[in-house]
């Protein structure tokens, strides 16, 4: 079993070398993660244009 990732995209695959066969088991796209309250406490820039005004 192998996992390859690029950015927010991950592919989980299985390679059967004896049969020279590659099976893709799953493709996962990680979504946007909301910042935690701890991360927001140390944010120095506004998160929305309304907060900048």
mmCIF file of C-alpha atoms in Angstrom:
data_model
loop_
_atom_site.group_PDB
_atom_site.id
_atom_site.type_symbol
_atom_site.label_atom_id
_atom_site.label_comp_id
_atom_site.label_asym_id
_atom_site.label_seq_id
_atom_site.Cartn_x
_atom_site.Cartn_y
_atom_site.Cartn_z
ATOM 1 C CA UNK A 1 0.000 0.000 0.000
ATOM 2 C CA UNK A 2 1.283 3.449 -0.904
ATOM 3 C CA UNK A 3 0.087 6.969 -0.262
ATOM 4 C CA UNK A 4 1.153 9.854 -2.497
ATOM 5 C CA UNK A 5 0.236 13.458 -1.698
ATOM 6 C CA UNK A 6 0.500 16.745 -3.556
ATOM 7 C CA UNK A 7 -0.950 19.772 -1.822
ATOM 8 C CA UNK A 8 -4.440 18.853 -0.623
ATOM 9 C CA UNK A 9 -4.766 15.811 -2.919
ATOM 10 C CA UNK A 10 -3.841 12.294 -1.743
ATOM 11 C CA UNK A 11 -3.982 8.986 -3.614
ATOM 12 C CA UNK A 12 -3.978 5.619 -1.844
ATOM 13 C CA UNK A 13 -2.864 2.776 -4.097
ATOM 14 C CA UNK A 14 -1.690 -0.820 -4.072
ATOM 15 C CA UNK A 15 0.993 -2.113 -6.442
ATOM 16 C CA UNK A 16 1.168 -5.834 -7.241
ATOM 17 C CA UNK A 17 4.629 -6.133 -8.741
ATOM 18 C CA UNK A 18 4.289 -9.834 -9.592
ATOM 19 C CA UNK A 19 1.262 -9.138 -11.798
ATOM 20 C CA UNK A 20 2.466 -5.661 -12.833
ATOM 21 C CA UNK A 21 -0.843 -4.205 -11.681
ATOM 22 C CA UNK A 22 -1.610 -0.911 -9.933
ATOM 23 C CA UNK A 23 -4.913 -0.473 -8.103
ATOM 24 C CA UNK A 24 -6.051 2.955 -6.947
ATOM 25 C CA UNK A 25 -8.004 2.419 -3.734
ATOM 26 C CA UNK A 26 -9.018 5.985 -2.949
ATOM 27 C CA UNK A 27 -8.497 9.603 -3.979
ATOM 28 C CA UNK A 28 -8.882 12.137 -1.161
ATOM 29 C CA UNK A 29 -9.083 15.909 -1.433
ATOM 30 C CA UNK A 30 -8.627 17.617 1.900
ATOM 31 C CA UNK A 31 -10.915 20.590 2.389
ATOM 32 C CA UNK A 32 -10.288 23.959 3.936
ATOM 33 C CA UNK A 33 -9.704 23.753 7.656
ATOM 34 C CA UNK A 34 -11.100 26.522 9.816
ATOM 35 C CA UNK A 35 -8.534 28.109 12.129
ATOM 36 C CA UNK A 36 -8.810 27.232 15.790
ATOM 37 C CA UNK A 37 -9.454 29.784 18.507
ATOM 38 C CA UNK A 38 -5.797 29.449 19.518
ATOM 39 C CA UNK A 39 -4.640 30.320 15.986
ATOM 40 C CA UNK A 40 -7.066 33.257 15.824
ATOM 41 C CA UNK A 41 -5.677 34.651 19.083
ATOM 42 C CA UNK A 42 -2.283 35.191 17.419
ATOM 43 C CA UNK A 43 -3.567 36.415 14.032
ATOM 44 C CA UNK A 44 -2.236 39.884 13.224
ATOM 45 C CA UNK A 45 -4.228 40.544 10.039
ATOM 46 C CA UNK A 46 -8.011 40.781 9.744
ATOM 47 C CA UNK A 47 -9.738 37.612 8.556
ATOM 48 C CA UNK A 48 -12.480 39.398 6.558
ATOM 49 C CA UNK A 49 -12.724 42.760 4.756
ATOM 50 C CA UNK A 50 -15.475 43.828 7.185
ATOM 51 C CA UNK A 51 -13.050 43.477 10.108
ATOM 52 C CA UNK A 52 -10.506 45.695 8.315
ATOM 53 C CA UNK A 53 -12.914 48.680 8.241
#
